[in-house]
């Protein structure tokens, strides 16, 4: 026999649904984790050195890469600047290493004459490379060599008239290239960078 429901009996109310709790916020990166995140972001949007720093922070997190951020860029920029300058000098038929020797002779003042030892103090060439460079310049008639009056064992190099004409043309391009290379820096940034690089250079020389 079925039970008759009482119309005055109310249905029991269903319990209210609980709102889902928000997922806990991920822990904030701090210290090394925050640094790694910054390096990763720089590697995505930065230069080849940023990628290098990111790779090493992943592979060797124990290494402090802050100095490499500077030294790596100085080395890389040096190679880029020299390669770009060699392209600019191609029309004059002279590579940067040869220009450096001619420029050193020219800025020494008349009679534009220096010994190989004096040249090596200003030009970053080994003894063998310096000899090869001077042989090329002499073969082109840009310098003449003769025994030094103070040291008969040494052949001093002296600019010829043609050498003076060539370096006076080439040095204009050398300075214009330097100007183009720093086009992205304002006057204050250039001065600050020059001071910092000079400080590092003097420390290396000591």
Short mmCIF file of C-alpha atoms in Angstrom, two decimals:
data_model
loop_
_atom_site.label_atom_id
_atom_site.label_comp_id
_atom_site.label_asym_id
_atom_site.label_seq_id
_atom_site.Cartn_x
_atom_site.Cartn_y
_atom_site.Cartn_z
CA UNK A 1 0.00 0.00 0.00
CA UNK A 2 1.54 3.31 -1.08
CA UNK A 3 2.03 6.10 1.41
CA UNK A 4 0.14 9.33 0.71
CA UNK A 5 2.41 12.36 0.88
CA UNK A 6 1.39 15.14 3.19
CA UNK A 7 0.94 18.35 1.15
CA UNK A 8 1.95 20.37 4.21
CA UNK A 9 5.28 18.58 4.42
CA UNK A 10 8.08 20.62 2.83
CA UNK A 11 10.98 19.14 0.95
CA UNK A 12 14.22 19.33 2.84
CA UNK A 13 16.34 22.17 1.38
CA UNK A 14 19.48 21.04 -0.49
CA UNK A 15 22.72 22.23 1.11
CA UNK A 16 24.15 25.34 -0.64
CA UNK A 17 26.94 24.68 -3.13
CA UNK A 18 30.32 25.77 -1.99
CA UNK A 19 32.20 28.11 -4.27
CA UNK A 20 35.43 26.52 -5.51
CA UNK A 21 38.45 27.88 -3.74
CA UNK A 22 40.81 29.84 -6.00
CA UNK A 23 43.98 27.97 -6.91
CA UNK A 24 46.90 29.04 -4.78
CA UNK A 25 49.09 31.66 -6.46
CA UNK A 26 52.40 30.29 -7.64
CA UNK A 27 55.26 31.23 -5.34
CA UNK A 28 57.00 34.43 -6.29
CA UNK A 29 60.40 33.98 -7.82
CA UNK A 30 63.08 35.58 -5.75
CA UNK A 31 66.85 35.52 -5.56
CA UNK A 32 68.44 33.16 -8.07
CA UNK A 33 65.08 32.08 -9.49
CA UNK A 34 64.18 35.68 -10.27
CA UNK A 35 67.58 36.23 -11.87
CA UNK A 36 67.17 33.12 -14.03
CA UNK A 37 63.75 34.31 -15.17
CA UNK A 38 65.22 37.67 -16.17
CA UNK A 39 68.07 35.97 -18.05
CA UNK A 40 65.60 33.70 -19.86
CA UNK A 41 63.51 36.70 -20.92
CA UNK A 42 66.64 38.51 -22.16
CA UNK A 43 67.69 35.43 -24.14
CA UNK A 44 64.37 35.50 -25.98
CA UNK A 45 64.60 39.17 -26.91
CA UNK A 46 68.32 39.95 -26.60
CA UNK A 47 71.64 39.34 -28.29
CA UNK A 48 73.98 36.38 -28.63
CA UNK A 49 75.54 37.08 -25.23
CA UNK A 50 72.11 36.95 -23.57
CA UNK A 51 71.66 33.47 -25.06
CA UNK A 52 75.11 32.46 -23.81
CA UNK A 53 74.26 33.66 -20.28
CA UNK A 54 70.93 31.86 -20.34
CA UNK A 55 72.50 28.59 -21.47
CA UNK A 56 75.14 28.69 -18.74
CA UNK A 57 72.63 29.67 -16.06
CA UNK A 58 70.76 26.48 -16.99
CA UNK A 59 73.76 24.20 -17.34
CA UNK A 60 75.96 25.64 -14.59
CA UNK A 61 73.82 27.68 -12.18
CA UNK A 62 76.77 27.76 -9.77
CA UNK A 63 78.68 30.15 -12.06
CA UNK A 64 78.39 33.92 -11.64
CA UNK A 65 77.95 35.15 -15.22
CA UNK A 66 77.69 38.89 -14.47
CA UNK A 67 81.28 39.63 -15.62
CA UNK A 68 80.74 37.64 -18.82
CA UNK A 69 77.83 39.97 -19.65
CA UNK A 70 80.48 42.69 -20.08
CA UNK A 71 83.58 40.83 -21.28
CA UNK A 72 81.63 38.67 -23.73
CA UNK A 73 80.10 41.75 -25.34
CA UNK A 74 83.42 43.62 -25.52
CA UNK A 75 85.03 40.66 -27.33
CA UNK A 76 82.06 40.15 -29.63
CA UNK A 77 81.74 43.84 -30.47
CA UNK A 78 85.47 44.03 -31.22
CA UNK A 79 85.14 41.29 -33.83
CA UNK A 80 82.00 42.85 -35.31
CA UNK A 81 83.52 46.33 -35.48
CA UNK A 82 86.70 45.06 -37.15
CA UNK A 83 84.81 42.98 -39.73
CA UNK A 84 82.54 45.92 -40.56
CA UNK A 85 85.49 48.30 -40.83
CA UNK A 86 87.32 45.92 -43.18
CA UNK A 87 84.25 46.01 -45.45
CA UNK A 88 84.32 49.81 -45.37
CA UNK A 89 88.03 49.91 -46.24
CA UNK A 90 87.74 47.45 -49.10
CA UNK A 91 87.33 50.25 -51.65
CA UNK A 92 90.70 51.64 -50.56
CA UNK A 93 92.32 48.22 -50.88
CA UNK A 94 93.68 48.12 -47.34
CA UNK A 95 92.78 45.83 -44.41
CA UNK A 96 92.42 47.19 -40.89
CA UNK A 97 95.73 45.73 -39.65
CA UNK A 98 97.65 47.58 -42.38
CA UNK A 99 95.68 50.76 -41.77
CA UNK A 100 96.56 50.55 -38.07
CA UNK A 101 100.29 50.54 -38.89
CA UNK A 102 99.97 53.41 -41.37
CA UNK A 103 97.87 55.40 -38.91
CA UNK A 104 100.42 54.88 -36.14
CA UNK A 105 103.19 56.19 -38.39
CA UNK A 106 101.04 59.15 -39.49
CA UNK A 107 100.05 60.25 -35.99
CA UNK A 108 103.66 60.05 -34.80
CA UNK A 109 104.28 63.30 -36.73
CA UNK A 110 106.87 64.13 -39.36
CA UNK A 111 108.99 62.43 -40.54
CA UNK A 112 106.44 59.62 -39.85
CA UNK A 113 109.19 57.16 -38.99
CA UNK A 114 109.18 54.46 -36.28
CA UNK A 115 111.03 51.24 -35.51
CA UNK A 116 109.13 47.92 -35.40
CA UNK A 117 109.49 47.96 -31.60
CA UNK A 118 107.90 51.41 -31.40
CA UNK A 119 105.10 50.29 -33.71
CA UNK A 120 104.32 47.21 -31.63
CA UNK A 121 103.70 49.41 -28.58
CA UNK A 122 100.66 50.87 -30.34
CA UNK A 123 99.59 48.12 -32.75
CA UNK A 124 98.23 44.77 -31.58
CA UNK A 125 100.36 42.60 -33.87
CA UNK A 126 102.86 39.89 -33.05
CA UNK A 127 106.45 40.27 -34.22
CA UNK A 128 105.86 37.90 -37.16
CA UNK A 129 102.61 39.58 -38.17
CA UNK A 130 104.26 43.00 -37.96
CA UNK A 131 107.08 41.89 -40.28
CA UNK A 132 104.57 40.51 -42.80
CA UNK A 133 102.53 43.73 -42.64
CA UNK A 134 105.60 45.94 -43.19
CA UNK A 135 106.65 43.75 -46.13
CA UNK A 136 103.21 44.26 -47.75
CA UNK A 137 103.26 48.01 -47.19
CA UNK A 138 106.79 48.32 -48.59
CA UNK A 139 105.87 46.24 -51.66
CA UNK A 140 103.00 48.66 -52.34
CA UNK A 141 105.29 51.67 -52.00
CA UNK A 142 103.43 52.98 -48.94
CA UNK A 143 106.48 52.86 -46.67
CA UNK A 144 110.25 52.77 -47.05
CA UNK A 145 112.57 50.98 -44.64
CA UNK A 146 116.13 51.82 -43.68
CA UNK A 147 118.43 51.18 -40.77
CA UNK A 148 117.68 53.24 -37.70
CA UNK A 149 120.39 55.75 -36.84
CA UNK A 150 120.26 54.76 -33.17
CA UNK A 151 120.02 50.99 -33.67
CA UNK A 152 121.75 49.49 -36.71
CA UNK A 153 120.07 46.13 -36.03
CA UNK A 154 116.61 47.55 -36.65
CA UNK A 155 114.96 48.64 -39.91
CA UNK A 156 112.78 51.68 -39.25
CA UNK A 157 109.64 52.20 -41.32
CA UNK A 158 108.80 55.61 -42.78
CA UNK A 159 105.68 56.68 -44.66
CA UNK A 160 106.17 57.49 -48.32
CA UNK A 161 104.31 60.38 -49.95
CA UNK A 162 101.83 57.83 -51.34
CA UNK A 163 101.44 56.33 -47.86
CA UNK A 164 100.61 59.74 -46.40
CA UNK A 165 97.99 60.35 -49.09
CA UNK A 166 96.38 56.95 -48.55
CA UNK A 167 96.23 57.13 -44.76
CA UNK A 168 94.82 60.67 -44.88
CA UNK A 169 91.95 59.31 -47.00
CA UNK A 170 91.51 56.11 -45.00
CA UNK A 171 91.56 57.71 -41.55
CA UNK A 172 88.49 59.77 -42.46
CA UNK A 173 86.60 56.53 -43.09
CA UNK A 174 88.03 55.09 -39.86
CA UNK A 175 86.57 57.92 -37.79
CA UNK A 176 83.28 57.88 -39.72
CA UNK A 177 82.96 54.15 -39.00
CA UNK A 178 83.52 54.76 -35.28
CA UNK A 179 80.80 57.41 -35.36
CA UNK A 180 78.36 55.02 -37.05
CA UNK A 181 79.21 52.27 -34.58
CA UNK A 182 78.07 54.41 -31.63
CA UNK A 183 75.03 55.87 -33.35
CA UNK A 184 72.67 54.41 -30.70
CA UNK A 185 74.37 56.19 -27.77
CA UNK A 186 73.93 59.82 -26.79
CA UNK A 187 76.80 62.10 -25.76
CA UNK A 188 76.52 61.34 -22.04
CA UNK A 189 76.36 57.57 -22.65
CA UNK A 190 79.42 57.70 -24.90
CA UNK A 191 81.39 59.63 -22.29
CA UNK A 192 80.36 57.23 -19.52
CA UNK A 193 81.22 54.16 -21.62
CA UNK A 194 84.59 55.65 -22.60
CA UNK A 195 85.43 56.30 -18.92
CA UNK A 196 84.52 52.76 -17.90
CA UNK A 197 86.41 51.12 -20.76
CA UNK A 198 89.45 53.32 -20.07
CA UNK A 199 89.33 52.25 -16.42
CA UNK A 200 89.28 48.58 -17.43
CA UNK A 201 92.04 49.08 -20.01
CA UNK A 202 94.37 50.78 -17.52
CA UNK A 203 93.74 47.98 -15.01
CA UNK A 204 94.64 45.36 -17.62
CA UNK A 205 97.84 47.21 -18.50
CA UNK A 206 99.04 47.40 -14.89
#
